[in-house]
Every structure is written in C-alpha cells, then in structure tokens.
Amino acid sequence: MVALAVILGFGGAWAISETVETVNDRILSAASRAMAESLSVEDGAIALELSPAIFGMLESTARDNVYYSVRHRGRVLTGYADLPSIAPPGLADTEVAFGTGRYLGRDIRIVAEARSLPQISGPVLIEVAETLDTRERTARQMLIALALLEAALVGAAAIMLPLAVRWGLGPVAQVRDEMDRRGAADLTPLSLTSVPRELRDLVRAFNAMLGRLDASVTGIRRFTADASHQMRTPLSILRTHVELLRRTAPGSAEATASIDDIDQASERLRQLLVQLLTLARADAAGPSTVALVPTDLNEVAAAAASECALAAVRANIELVFSPATRRPALIPGNAALAGELVLNIIDNAIRYNRAGGTVTVEVGHRSIAIEDDGPGIAPEDRERAFTRFTRLNRGSDVPGSGLGLPIARSLAEAIGAEIELRSPASGRGLRVLVRF
C-alpha cells in the first residue's frame, strides 16, 4: 500500500508539473499572439498598437512580473531591450518557441513568436516572458493537496483494511469453527450453503480430500479387521496342536499329525504375513511416488517364473516360459513392483491349478500373460476376484487368503499397468493379461 502511494505520489507530482506548465505556457502564447496581431505597416514602417486589454494582461500583478520585446533584424522596436532572447535562428512565420532564462536576477519563462508583415523583409520577433512565482506557488499548493489526500487515503485504508480482511474472512472462520466442532472420526463433507462463491472451489477440493481420506481410513479399518480374522485361524490351529502335543506321547501318530498341522498352519501364517506386507507396500506406492525407468519385461517375467519353479515342481505343475521375440522388451516401469505383480499371478495360477496342469508365462509387446488350465473363474465372478480376502472356491481344500489378485491389481495401479481376466483359447482355465 505504501509503495502504491509512493508511485501515485510521483505520478501525481509529474502530472501537476506538466499541467501547470502547459496552462501558463498557453497564457504566454496568447499574449504573444495578441501582440503579433496588433502589428501593422504604416508608410513602410512597422507600427505596434497595444490595446489596454493586452497591457492589462501583461501587467497584471496576479500573473507575476511580465516582460516583452519586439525585434526586427536584431533591433529592438519596443519593450525591454535587455530581455534575453530564446528564439532559434530561422523561426518561421507564426511559429512559436518556448524556453527559460534569467532576467533581473529571477528565473523567467519566455515565449517567442515570428510574424511576417507585408512590404517588410524578414519576420518580426515578438517575445513575452514572466517570472515563475505563480507557477511554483500553484504547483506547491496542488502538491500539498495531493499529499494530504494521499495521507487521508492511506490512513483510511490502514483503518479499514483490518476490518475488511476480518469481514472478508468471516466465511473462512465459519468453516474453521465447523471443523473444530467435529469429532476426530467425522469426515463428512463440509456444507456449501454459507460458503461464498470465491471459496466454493477450495471447499469442494477440501471435501474431495475428506472423501479420499474417509475411503483410506475405511480401507485401513476393513483391512485390519480382515487381516485379524484371517490370522486368527492359523494361530488357533497352532495353539490347539501345541496343547495336543503336550498331552500326547512323543513319536506317536497323534504327535506326528499335530506337528504336520502346525507346519501347515505356520506356512499358511507365513504366506499370509508375506502377502499382507506386500499389500501394504502396494497401497503405499502410487503413480506419483514410484519412479518409472526402462524395464525389460523378459527379465521381469523370467525372474518371477524362476522363483515359482520349485513351487510348480512340488505341485506337479509344468511351468512354461515364453519370452518376447523382440529383445529387450522395454517399457517404462518399476522392476521390483512389476516382479511382485507377476509373481503373485503365477503363484495363484500354480496354487489353484489341477494336478498335472500347465502354467504358461508369455511375454508380448508391452504385456505379460499368465495362463493356466485349471478350474478358472466364471466371467460373472472375475471382478469380485479382485476383492480382498474373497475366496471364490470356498469348498476347495487349497489353502489361501484371497489376496493374490488384489495385491496384483494394487501393484498394477502403482506402476500404471492394467490387469484383465480372460478365458483361454482352449476354453479351460484362466488367462491373466497384464498390459503395461
């Protein structure tokens, strides 16, 4: 505000100076023109008849001291002979020139005008001058008025600005009070009823953030509840069989069976913990946080297939790897997350395939397809297969937690990939296509 006032002050001072100068120069020019109009030629001589009105204008004390001179070819015909001349050489007929000088110890403003007369060779030069006291006094008064006006405006603004800001931020204070009254778990959107138009976009964006936060909190709660439910079963099995081991003789058939059940339960618990950690990592990753670099899909698929090879052998599954014909098959991605994605899909294909079945890992142009010839997933259940902790074949004796495909989708979203479930060309099993 102060800077604006300073700028306006300098601009106003310049405008005042120019205005005062222009107005007074016009009065001087009118005086010289009136004198020029009074020139005449009588018997070959130059005559000047100054009317009382001209003398009154020139000698008015309200207009400061006024001086004049009329010259022809350097000779003073009338007026003040020692008045400084500012006329440039060759001043044409009716042409006017302005300048400044000093006369009788005071600064003066001078106007010069040339006028041609019949039968007279060369133009007659009329010059009129005045002191600058009136100009300076007028400019000073206007500058004082401008300074007082600016001071009044700045003072009024300084008083009104806090009130205006407080009044303008009233709706923001209302939104703040509404947020303060809420409980920690209340993430419902804010009302737009009392919000001014200028703040509605901001409140809408804040409501959208509340919606995302509510969805995230709900997801965490659901994830915690489902995870605790899934972990309760293997932990109960462990506790039960540990208690049975305490009551049975070492080496007995019951003890051996309990040890086998403990081993299976601990393996299931290990697998569940690994998947939960992977799912948490996938949820934490996102397109804005994951760095995408050139990634070879052949290497990603080969590494994942190699890691699952032992599990395929134990399950009597033939694992076939078909690399892309173009090497390397480069895409912008993240090798670690893409590897976990493909690994989860291959593990699912092996786990839920039939004994003696085949799992094929095929690398294409910017895609990886994992196909099995097991029971597959019905088309109407395929979207539901991506729901966490959902097991479609509940009658199956294959252990699992329903996290394989949800983890794969979360990892795919983090690196900008897409997963599609299809029916193989043979009509049997499931084909999972990952497009990068």
Short mmCIF file of C-alpha atoms in Angstrom, two decimals:
data_model
loop_
_atom_site.label_atom_id
_atom_site.label_comp_id
_atom_site.label_asym_id
_atom_site.label_seq_id
_atom_site.Cartn_x
_atom_site.Cartn_y
_atom_site.Cartn_z
CA MET A 1 0.00 0.00 0.00
CA VAL A 2 2.84 2.39 0.88
CA ALA A 3 4.61 1.53 -2.38
CA LEU A 4 1.41 2.22 -4.33
CA ALA A 5 1.00 5.55 -2.53
CA VAL A 6 4.61 6.50 -3.43
CA ILE A 7 4.03 5.57 -7.07
CA LEU A 8 0.81 7.57 -7.18
CA GLY A 9 2.61 10.48 -5.48
CA PHE A 10 5.36 10.60 -8.09
CA GLY A 11 2.83 10.23 -10.88
CA GLY A 12 0.65 12.99 -9.43
CA ALA A 13 3.61 15.33 -8.99
CA TRP A 14 4.64 14.83 -12.60
CA ALA A 15 1.06 15.40 -13.81
CA ILE A 16 0.75 18.59 -11.70
CA SER A 17 4.04 19.96 -13.02
CA GLU A 18 3.06 19.27 -16.63
CA THR A 19 -0.42 20.76 -16.16
CA VAL A 20 0.82 23.97 -14.54
CA GLU A 21 3.49 24.36 -17.21
CA THR A 22 1.03 23.79 -20.06
CA VAL A 23 -1.63 26.18 -18.73
CA ASN A 24 0.80 29.03 -18.11
CA ASP A 25 2.56 28.48 -21.44
CA ARG A 26 -0.80 28.87 -23.19
CA ILE A 27 -1.38 32.22 -21.43
CA LEU A 28 2.07 33.40 -22.53
CA SER A 29 1.39 32.23 -26.07
CA ALA A 30 -1.96 34.08 -26.08
CA ALA A 31 -0.18 37.29 -25.03
CA SER A 32 2.45 36.99 -27.77
CA ARG A 33 -0.26 36.21 -30.34
CA ALA A 34 -2.27 39.30 -29.29
CA MET A 35 0.82 41.46 -29.70
CA ALA A 36 1.56 39.90 -33.08
CA GLU A 37 -2.00 40.63 -34.25
CA SER A 38 -1.51 44.31 -33.30
CA LEU A 39 1.48 44.71 -35.65
CA SER A 40 0.93 46.70 -38.84
CA VAL A 41 2.86 48.58 -41.55
CA GLU A 42 2.41 52.33 -42.00
CA ASP A 43 4.35 54.17 -44.70
CA GLY A 44 6.82 51.29 -44.91
CA ALA A 45 7.45 51.31 -41.17
CA ILE A 46 6.43 48.77 -38.53
CA ALA A 47 3.74 50.01 -36.17
CA LEU A 48 2.55 48.37 -32.94
CA GLU A 49 -0.70 49.35 -31.28
CA LEU A 50 -1.11 47.60 -27.93
CA SER A 51 -4.67 47.71 -26.69
CA PRO A 52 -5.38 48.37 -22.99
CA ALA A 53 -6.52 44.74 -22.70
CA ILE A 54 -3.10 43.49 -23.74
CA PHE A 55 -1.35 45.84 -21.35
CA GLY A 56 -3.74 44.81 -18.59
CA MET A 57 -2.93 41.13 -19.19
CA LEU A 58 0.79 41.77 -19.29
CA GLU A 59 0.96 44.00 -16.26
CA SER A 60 -1.47 42.05 -14.01
CA THR A 61 0.13 41.58 -10.60
CA ALA A 62 -1.82 38.35 -10.20
CA ARG A 63 0.21 36.91 -13.08
CA ASP A 64 3.66 37.73 -11.71
CA ASN A 65 6.03 40.17 -13.45
CA VAL A 66 5.64 40.17 -17.24
CA TYR A 67 8.20 41.46 -19.79
CA TYR A 68 8.15 41.71 -23.57
CA SER A 69 10.20 42.83 -26.52
CA VAL A 70 9.57 43.32 -30.27
CA ARG A 71 12.62 42.97 -32.55
CA HIS A 72 13.26 43.21 -36.26
CA ARG A 73 16.59 42.05 -37.64
CA GLY A 74 18.09 42.25 -34.14
CA ARG A 75 16.88 45.80 -33.48
CA VAL A 76 14.51 46.33 -30.55
CA LEU A 77 11.45 48.21 -31.72
CA THR A 78 9.75 48.34 -28.33
CA GLY A 79 9.84 46.65 -24.95
CA TYR A 80 12.74 45.59 -22.76
CA ALA A 81 15.93 45.82 -24.81
CA ASP A 82 17.95 43.59 -22.47
CA LEU A 83 15.35 40.82 -22.30
CA PRO A 84 17.10 37.53 -23.13
CA SER A 85 16.07 36.05 -26.46
CA ILE A 86 15.44 32.31 -26.79
CA ALA A 87 14.23 32.36 -30.42
CA PRO A 88 16.11 29.79 -32.55
CA PRO A 89 17.59 31.01 -35.85
CA GLY A 90 15.22 30.78 -38.80
CA LEU A 91 11.98 30.82 -36.78
CA ALA A 92 9.22 30.66 -39.43
CA ASP A 93 6.12 32.82 -39.71
CA THR A 94 3.58 32.16 -36.87
CA GLU A 95 5.93 29.55 -35.41
CA VAL A 96 6.18 29.56 -31.60
CA ALA A 97 9.09 28.52 -29.38
CA PHE A 98 9.32 28.24 -25.57
CA GLY A 99 12.35 28.46 -23.35
CA THR A 100 13.68 29.55 -19.94
CA GLY A 101 16.12 32.23 -18.95
CA ARG A 102 17.12 34.58 -16.17
CA TYR A 103 16.28 38.30 -16.04
CA LEU A 104 16.87 40.83 -13.29
CA GLY A 105 18.09 38.07 -11.01
CA ARG A 106 14.98 35.91 -11.37
CA ASP A 107 14.11 32.84 -13.41
CA ILE A 108 11.67 33.51 -16.24
CA ARG A 109 9.67 31.56 -18.83
CA ILE A 110 9.85 33.01 -22.37
CA VAL A 111 7.72 32.50 -25.48
CA ALA A 112 8.97 33.66 -28.90
CA GLU A 113 6.77 34.05 -31.99
CA ALA A 114 7.73 35.18 -35.51
CA ARG A 115 5.34 37.15 -37.70
CA SER A 116 5.85 38.25 -41.34
CA LEU A 117 4.49 41.63 -42.45
CA PRO A 118 3.82 42.90 -45.98
CA GLN A 119 6.47 45.17 -47.50
CA ILE A 120 8.82 44.22 -44.62
CA SER A 121 11.75 41.97 -45.35
CA GLY A 122 12.32 39.34 -42.68
CA PRO A 123 9.98 38.35 -39.84
CA VAL A 124 9.29 40.43 -36.75
CA LEU A 125 10.12 38.60 -33.49
CA ILE A 126 7.79 39.03 -30.51
CA GLU A 127 8.94 37.64 -27.14
CA VAL A 128 6.95 37.67 -23.91
CA ALA A 129 8.33 36.49 -20.54
CA GLU A 130 7.04 36.08 -16.99
CA THR A 131 8.53 35.14 -13.64
CA LEU A 132 7.84 31.69 -12.19
CA ASP A 133 6.47 32.58 -8.75
CA THR A 134 2.84 31.91 -9.69
CA ARG A 135 3.72 28.64 -11.35
CA GLU A 136 5.70 27.45 -8.34
CA ARG A 137 3.05 28.60 -5.89
CA THR A 138 0.25 26.85 -7.83
CA ALA A 139 2.27 23.64 -8.18
CA ARG A 140 3.18 23.73 -4.48
CA GLN A 141 -0.45 24.15 -3.43
CA MET A 142 -1.56 21.29 -5.65
CA LEU A 143 1.24 19.05 -4.37
CA ILE A 144 0.28 19.82 -0.76
CA ALA A 145 -3.34 18.98 -1.57
CA LEU A 146 -2.23 15.75 -3.25
CA ALA A 147 -0.06 14.79 -0.26
CA LEU A 148 -2.92 15.47 2.17
CA LEU A 149 -5.30 13.44 0.04
CA GLU A 150 -2.88 10.52 -0.18
CA ALA A 151 -2.24 10.68 3.57
CA ALA A 152 -6.00 10.61 4.16
CA LEU A 153 -6.43 7.67 1.79
CA VAL A 154 -3.55 5.71 3.37
CA GLY A 155 -4.87 6.42 6.85
CA ALA A 156 -8.39 5.37 5.89
CA ALA A 157 -7.06 2.25 4.24
CA ALA A 158 -4.95 1.40 7.28
CA ILE A 159 -8.04 1.68 9.46
CA MET A 160 -10.43 -0.09 7.09
CA LEU A 161 -8.12 -2.84 5.83
CA PRO A 162 -8.11 -4.96 9.02
CA LEU A 163 -11.89 -4.60 9.25
CA ALA A 164 -12.31 -5.53 5.59
CA VAL A 165 -9.99 -8.53 5.92
CA ARG A 166 -11.81 -9.69 9.05
CA TRP A 167 -15.16 -9.27 7.33
CA GLY A 168 -13.93 -10.99 4.16
CA LEU A 169 -12.51 -13.95 6.11
CA GLY A 170 -15.74 -14.38 8.07
CA PRO A 171 -16.86 -17.37 5.95
CA VAL A 172 -13.44 -18.97 6.40
CA ALA A 173 -13.81 -18.56 10.17
CA GLN A 174 -17.21 -20.25 9.95
CA VAL A 175 -15.67 -23.20 8.10
CA ARG A 176 -12.91 -23.35 10.71
CA ASP A 177 -15.44 -23.34 13.56
CA GLU A 178 -17.42 -26.11 11.90
CA MET A 179 -14.25 -28.20 11.60
CA ASP A 180 -13.31 -27.50 15.24
CA ARG A 181 -16.71 -28.75 16.42
CA ARG A 182 -16.29 -32.07 14.64
CA GLY A 183 -15.05 -35.26 16.19
CA ALA A 184 -11.85 -36.92 15.05
CA ALA A 185 -13.75 -39.63 13.12
CA ASP A 186 -16.20 -37.28 11.37
CA LEU A 187 -15.04 -37.00 7.72
CA THR A 188 -18.35 -35.97 6.15
CA PRO A 189 -18.12 -33.19 3.52
CA LEU A 190 -18.50 -29.56 4.58
CA SER A 191 -21.70 -27.76 3.68
CA LEU A 192 -21.51 -25.26 0.79
CA THR A 193 -24.63 -23.35 1.86
CA SER A 194 -22.93 -20.48 3.68
CA VAL A 195 -19.68 -20.55 1.70
CA PRO A 196 -19.16 -17.56 -0.68
CA ARG A 197 -18.71 -18.25 -4.35
CA GLU A 198 -14.99 -17.40 -4.25
CA LEU A 199 -14.29 -20.15 -1.70
CA ARG A 200 -16.52 -22.89 -3.09
CA ASP A 201 -13.83 -24.41 -5.30
CA LEU A 202 -11.48 -24.55 -2.32
CA VAL A 203 -14.14 -26.17 -0.10
CA ARG A 204 -15.02 -28.63 -2.88
CA ALA A 205 -11.36 -29.61 -3.16
CA PHE A 206 -11.20 -29.98 0.63
CA ASN A 207 -14.36 -32.14 0.57
CA ALA A 208 -12.78 -34.31 -2.13
CA MET A 209 -9.72 -34.72 0.09
CA LEU A 210 -12.00 -35.65 3.01
CA GLY A 211 -13.64 -38.25 0.77
CA ARG A 212 -10.31 -39.78 -0.15
CA LEU A 213 -9.22 -39.74 3.47
CA ASP A 214 -12.50 -41.37 4.54
CA ALA A 215 -12.05 -44.07 1.91
CA SER A 216 -8.48 -44.62 3.06
CA VAL A 217 -9.47 -44.84 6.74
CA THR A 218 -12.34 -47.18 5.88
CA GLY A 219 -9.98 -49.32 3.85
CA ILE A 220 -7.49 -49.47 6.73
CA ARG A 221 -10.23 -50.48 9.16
CA ARG A 222 -11.55 -53.13 6.79
CA PHE A 223 -8.03 -54.34 6.10
CA THR A 224 -7.26 -54.58 9.82
CA ALA A 225 -10.48 -56.45 10.54
CA ASP A 226 -9.99 -58.88 7.64
CA ALA A 227 -6.32 -59.41 8.44
CA SER A 228 -7.05 -60.14 12.10
CA HIS A 229 -9.79 -62.57 11.05
CA GLN A 230 -7.51 -64.35 8.58
CA MET A 231 -4.67 -64.63 11.11
CA ARG A 232 -6.95 -65.90 13.87
CA THR A 233 -7.48 -69.29 12.17
CA PRO A 234 -3.83 -70.38 11.78
CA LEU A 235 -3.00 -69.01 15.24
CA SER A 236 -5.87 -71.03 16.75
CA ILE A 237 -4.61 -74.14 14.95
CA LEU A 238 -1.12 -73.55 16.32
CA ARG A 239 -2.37 -73.13 19.88
CA THR A 240 -4.65 -76.19 19.63
CA HIS A 241 -1.97 -78.54 18.34
CA VAL A 242 0.64 -77.23 20.76
CA GLU A 243 -1.80 -78.14 23.53
CA LEU A 244 -2.33 -81.60 21.95
CA LEU A 245 1.43 -82.18 21.77
CA ARG A 246 1.64 -81.57 25.48
CA ARG A 247 -0.91 -84.34 26.11
CA THR A 248 0.36 -86.98 23.66
CA ALA A 249 3.42 -89.14 23.83
CA PRO A 250 6.40 -88.04 21.71
CA GLY A 251 6.68 -90.01 18.49
CA SER A 252 3.09 -91.18 18.49
CA ALA A 253 0.85 -90.91 15.46
CA GLU A 254 -1.16 -88.14 17.12
CA ALA A 255 2.03 -86.17 17.81
CA THR A 256 3.19 -86.59 14.21
CA ALA A 257 -0.18 -85.42 12.88
CA SER A 258 -0.13 -82.41 15.18
CA ILE A 259 3.37 -81.50 14.01
CA ASP A 260 2.19 -81.70 10.37
CA ASP A 261 -0.78 -79.47 11.15
CA ILE A 262 1.50 -77.00 12.95
CA ASP A 263 3.80 -76.95 9.94
CA GLN A 264 0.90 -76.27 7.56
CA ALA A 265 -0.56 -73.60 9.84
CA SER A 266 2.79 -71.85 10.24
CA GLU A 267 3.33 -71.96 6.48
CA ARG A 268 -0.12 -70.50 5.92
CA LEU A 269 0.60 -67.82 8.51
CA ARG A 270 3.94 -67.07 6.85
CA GLN A 271 2.29 -66.80 3.45
CA LEU A 272 -0.41 -64.54 4.87
CA LEU A 273 2.13 -62.24 6.53
CA VAL A 274 4.14 -62.02 3.31
CA GLN A 275 1.01 -61.13 1.35
CA LEU A 276 -0.10 -58.58 3.93
CA LEU A 277 3.30 -56.89 3.81
CA THR A 278 3.18 -56.91 0.00
CA LEU A 279 -0.33 -55.47 0.05
CA ALA A 280 0.75 -52.71 2.44
CA ARG A 281 3.65 -51.89 0.17
CA ALA A 282 1.34 -51.81 -2.85
CA ASP A 283 -1.10 -49.49 -1.06
CA ALA A 284 1.73 -47.16 -0.05
CA ALA A 285 3.03 -46.97 -3.61
CA GLY A 286 1.35 -44.76 -6.17
CA PRO A 287 1.88 -43.28 -9.63
CA SER A 288 3.19 -40.06 -8.05
CA THR A 289 5.70 -41.83 -5.78
CA VAL A 290 7.01 -44.67 -7.97
CA ALA A 291 9.91 -43.84 -10.29
CA LEU A 292 9.38 -45.37 -13.74
CA VAL A 293 12.54 -46.39 -15.59
CA PRO A 294 13.18 -48.54 -18.68
CA THR A 295 12.33 -52.12 -17.60
CA ASP A 296 12.81 -55.33 -19.57
CA LEU A 297 9.64 -57.44 -19.39
CA ASN A 298 11.60 -60.55 -20.39
CA GLU A 299 13.81 -60.20 -17.32
CA VAL A 300 10.85 -59.44 -15.03
CA ALA A 301 8.84 -62.47 -16.20
CA ALA A 302 11.88 -64.80 -16.21
CA ALA A 303 12.81 -63.84 -12.63
CA ALA A 304 9.25 -64.36 -11.38
CA ALA A 305 8.93 -67.72 -13.16
CA SER A 306 12.27 -68.86 -11.73
CA GLU A 307 11.17 -68.01 -8.20
CA CYS A 308 7.97 -70.04 -8.65
CA ALA A 309 9.67 -73.02 -10.32
CA LEU A 310 10.14 -75.00 -7.07
CA ALA A 311 6.51 -74.49 -6.06
CA ALA A 312 5.44 -75.70 -9.52
CA VAL A 313 7.54 -78.86 -9.18
CA ARG A 314 6.08 -79.63 -5.75
CA ALA A 315 2.53 -79.11 -7.08
CA ASN A 316 3.22 -81.28 -10.16
CA ILE A 317 2.64 -78.31 -12.45
CA GLU A 318 4.51 -77.75 -15.72
CA LEU A 319 5.74 -74.14 -15.82
CA VAL A 320 6.45 -72.86 -19.36
CA PHE A 321 8.18 -69.54 -20.05
CA SER A 322 7.82 -67.92 -23.48
CA PRO A 323 9.90 -64.72 -23.86
CA ALA A 324 9.16 -61.92 -26.30
CA THR A 325 10.70 -62.31 -29.74
CA ARG A 326 11.97 -58.74 -29.60
CA ARG A 327 14.73 -58.38 -27.03
CA PRO A 328 14.88 -56.46 -24.86
CA ALA A 329 11.14 -55.83 -24.34
CA LEU A 330 11.49 -52.41 -22.72
CA ILE A 331 8.65 -50.48 -21.06
CA PRO A 332 8.64 -47.58 -18.57
CA GLY A 333 8.08 -49.34 -15.26
CA ASN A 334 9.48 -50.46 -11.94
CA ALA A 335 11.23 -53.83 -11.97
CA ALA A 336 10.67 -54.61 -8.27
CA LEU A 337 6.92 -53.88 -8.24
CA ALA A 338 6.34 -55.45 -11.67
CA GLY A 339 8.18 -58.56 -10.47
CA GLU A 340 5.97 -58.86 -7.37
CA LEU A 341 2.88 -58.35 -9.55
CA VAL A 342 3.78 -61.18 -11.95
CA LEU A 343 4.96 -63.37 -9.05
CA ASN A 344 1.58 -63.14 -7.33
CA ILE A 345 -0.28 -64.07 -10.51
CA ILE A 346 1.99 -67.05 -11.26
CA ASP A 347 1.68 -68.21 -7.64
CA ASN A 348 -2.13 -68.05 -7.92
CA ALA A 349 -2.06 -69.97 -11.21
CA ILE A 350 0.07 -72.73 -9.66
CA ARG A 351 -1.84 -72.85 -6.38
CA TYR A 352 -5.32 -73.20 -7.92
CA ASN A 353 -4.41 -75.32 -10.94
CA ARG A 354 -5.18 -79.02 -11.24
CA ALA A 355 -2.53 -81.65 -10.57
CA GLY A 356 -0.54 -82.29 -13.74
CA GLY A 357 -1.66 -78.99 -15.24
CA THR A 358 0.34 -76.37 -17.11
CA VAL A 359 1.05 -72.72 -16.39
CA THR A 360 2.39 -70.62 -19.27
CA VAL A 361 4.12 -67.26 -18.83
CA GLU A 362 4.16 -65.43 -22.16
CA VAL A 363 5.83 -62.05 -22.76
CA GLY A 364 4.32 -59.96 -25.57
CA HIS A 365 4.52 -56.38 -26.80
CA ARG A 366 4.23 -54.30 -23.60
CA SER A 367 2.35 -57.13 -21.87
CA ILE A 368 2.76 -60.35 -19.88
CA ALA A 369 0.12 -63.12 -19.99
CA ILE A 370 -0.11 -65.92 -17.38
CA GLU A 371 -2.37 -68.78 -18.46
CA ASP A 372 -3.36 -71.97 -16.65
CA ASP A 373 -5.65 -74.89 -17.47
CA GLY A 374 -7.23 -75.25 -14.04
CA PRO A 375 -10.85 -74.67 -12.97
CA GLY A 376 -10.66 -70.96 -13.89
CA ILE A 377 -13.03 -68.20 -12.74
CA ALA A 378 -16.54 -67.72 -14.10
CA PRO A 379 -16.95 -64.43 -16.04
CA GLU A 380 -19.54 -63.11 -13.59
CA ASP A 381 -17.12 -63.66 -10.66
CA ARG A 382 -14.00 -62.15 -12.21
CA GLU A 383 -14.43 -58.62 -10.88
CA ARG A 384 -15.24 -59.97 -7.43
CA ALA A 385 -11.96 -61.91 -7.53
CA PHE A 386 -10.12 -58.60 -7.02
CA THR A 387 -11.88 -58.00 -3.67
CA ARG A 388 -9.55 -58.52 -0.75
CA PHE A 389 -9.92 -61.69 1.32
CA THR A 390 -12.54 -63.06 -1.11
CA ARG A 391 -12.26 -66.76 -1.94
CA LEU A 392 -14.42 -67.90 -4.79
CA ASN A 393 -13.88 -71.66 -4.39
CA ARG A 394 -14.69 -71.95 -0.71
CA GLY A 395 -15.16 -75.72 -0.96
CA SER A 396 -11.62 -76.16 -2.22
CA ASP A 397 -9.03 -77.63 0.11
CA VAL A 398 -6.31 -75.40 -1.32
CA PRO A 399 -5.06 -73.03 1.42
CA GLY A 400 -5.21 -69.33 0.60
CA SER A 401 -6.28 -65.94 1.88
CA GLY A 402 -7.84 -64.31 -1.18
CA LEU A 403 -5.09 -61.71 -1.55
CA GLY A 404 -3.24 -62.79 -4.70
CA LEU A 405 -5.24 -60.90 -7.34
CA PRO A 406 -5.99 -57.85 -5.10
CA ILE A 407 -2.26 -57.47 -4.48
CA ALA A 408 -1.60 -57.75 -8.21
CA ARG A 409 -4.17 -55.05 -9.02
CA SER A 410 -2.76 -52.68 -6.36
CA LEU A 411 0.75 -53.16 -7.72
CA ALA A 412 -0.52 -52.63 -11.27
CA GLU A 413 -2.18 -49.34 -10.31
CA ALA A 414 1.05 -48.18 -8.65
CA ILE A 415 3.04 -48.56 -11.91
CA GLY A 416 0.27 -47.59 -14.33
CA ALA A 417 -0.50 -51.11 -15.59
CA GLU A 418 -3.85 -52.87 -16.19
CA ILE A 419 -4.96 -56.42 -15.37
CA GLU A 420 -7.64 -58.26 -17.36
CA LEU A 421 -9.04 -61.74 -16.71
CA ARG A 422 -9.88 -63.71 -19.85
CA SER A 423 -10.83 -67.20 -20.94
CA PRO A 424 -8.00 -69.08 -22.74
CA ALA A 425 -8.42 -70.10 -26.35
CA SER A 426 -8.85 -73.70 -25.21
CA GLY A 427 -11.86 -72.67 -23.11
CA ARG A 428 -10.37 -74.18 -19.96
CA GLY A 429 -8.64 -72.39 -17.12
CA LEU A 430 -7.86 -68.67 -16.81
CA ARG A 431 -5.70 -66.21 -18.75
CA VAL A 432 -4.49 -63.16 -16.84
CA LEU A 433 -3.23 -60.37 -19.14
CA VAL A 434 -1.11 -57.57 -17.66
CA ARG A 435 -0.74 -54.59 -20.02
CA PHE A 436 2.00 -52.05 -19.25
#
